[in-house]
Amino acid sequence: MDLEELAVEPPVGKDIKALFNDGLKCWEQGNTAQGLAHLFAIRELLPGDPEARLLRQRATLEFAVFARGLGKFELAHQMVEDLLREPPDPSILLNVLVLAASVWRGLGSIVAALAFQARAELEVDQKDPRQVAWVFHQKGKLLTVAGEPEQAEEALVRAIEAYRAAQDPFGESKALLAKVGVLVAAHRFPEALTVAHEVLARSESLGHAQLELTARIEIGRNLVASGKAEEGLDALSEALAKAMLLKERHGQFLAHYHLWKTYEAVGDVDRAALELESARYFVRFVDEASAEADEVRLFEKGGTHDTARKDSLPGAH
C-alpha cells in the first residue's frame, strides 16, 4: 500500500517489453512514481507465452530490488519467495539468489544471507563479468556486516573491476558506495569521503538520482565523523532536500537520523529533538533491521539514548 501510494496512474498502450525497459529508466533517473507505475502495470499482466513469462519474472525481480532500495524489506522478501516458488527461469536464478541474500541481510539474519550467498557463488559463471560483479558486490556487503572489513574490501574491489569490464557504471557506483561502508567500518573516514564524492560526481553526470541521494548522505555523515560538523550538516540538509524531491522515505529517514545525531553532538538540543521527531515518523516506512532504525524504534518503545545500540554511530549504516 505504501508503494501504491507513491505510484501515479499506470501507463497504457505499451507492451510488456516497453513497460519493463521504460520502468527501469524511470527508476535509475529517480522518478519513483513513474517507475512504480510501470512495474505495477507489468504485474497486472497475465503472460501468455514463455518470453512474456520471463519478462514478468524479471520485472518482479526488479520490483523487489526497488522495494529493497526503499527499505521495504518485508515486501522484497515476499516477492523473492514468490519467485523461488515458481521457480525462477534459469537465466535469472543467480539474480534471485543474490537478492535473497541481500534481503535476509536487511531483515537481520546474516546466517540466512550467507547461505543464499554461498549458493549464488556456486551458480556464477566466472566468464560473465556481470555475474561476477553481482555476486562479489553482495559478498562484500555481507562481510561488512559480519565484521570482516578486509575480506569485504577485497570482494568489493573485485566487484568494481567486474562492473567496469561489463561497462555497467550504475552497478560500479553502487559497489563504490558499498566500499564507503567498508571504509567507514574501518574508521578510514578521509578515504570514505573521497570515494563518496567520486560516486556523487558520477551519479550527477549519469543522471542516477537515487545513487546521488545516497552519496550525499554518505558525504554528510563522513564529514561529521571527520570532525567537520558544520559542513556535515550542510551536506545532510542537501541530502534531505533531495530525498524530499524524490519522495524517497527511506532517504528522508536516514537524513533526519544523521541530522539528529549531529545536532545532538554539537549541543543544539532543540533542533536535535525536531530531527528525532521526524526520524520517528519516517522509520515506520523502513523494514530494514539497521542500527539507525533500531535506535529510533527504541524511542517508540520508551527506551533512552543510553540503552540504544552502541553501533548506531556514523558508519553503522
CSV table of N, CA and C in Angstrom, one decimal, residues 2 39 76 122 185 190 234 256 275 289 309:
chain,number,residue,atom,x,y,z
A,2,ASP,N,2.0,1.2,0.7
A,2,ASP,CA,2.9,2.3,0.7
A,2,ASP,C,3.4,2.6,-0.7
A,39,LEU,N,6.0,-0.8,-13.2
A,39,LEU,CA,6.2,-2.1,-12.6
A,39,LEU,C,4.9,-2.7,-12.1
A,76,ALA,N,10.0,-7.0,-0.3
A,76,ALA,CA,11.0,-7.6,-1.2
A,76,ALA,C,11.1,-9.1,-0.9
A,122,LEU,N,28.0,-20.7,-6.2
A,122,LEU,CA,28.1,-22.0,-6.9
A,122,LEU,C,27.5,-21.8,-8.3
A,185,ALA,N,33.5,1.5,8.4
A,185,ALA,CA,33.6,0.5,9.4
A,185,ALA,C,35.0,0.3,9.9
A,190,PRO,N,38.6,9.7,5.9
A,190,PRO,CA,39.0,10.5,4.7
A,190,PRO,C,38.9,9.8,3.4
A,234,ASP,N,25.4,20.8,6.5
A,234,ASP,CA,25.0,21.3,5.1
A,234,ASP,C,24.8,20.2,4.1
A,256,HIS,N,17.2,12.5,8.3
A,256,HIS,CA,16.8,13.0,9.6
A,256,HIS,C,17.5,12.4,10.7
A,275,GLU,N,14.6,16.9,14.7
A,275,GLU,CA,15.1,15.9,13.8
A,275,GLU,C,14.7,14.5,14.3
A,289,ALA,N,16.5,-4.0,9.3
A,289,ALA,CA,17.0,-4.1,10.6
A,289,ALA,C,18.4,-3.5,10.7
A,309,ARG,N,21.5,0.9,20.8
A,309,ARG,CA,22.6,0.1,20.3
A,309,ARG,C,23.8,0.9,20.1
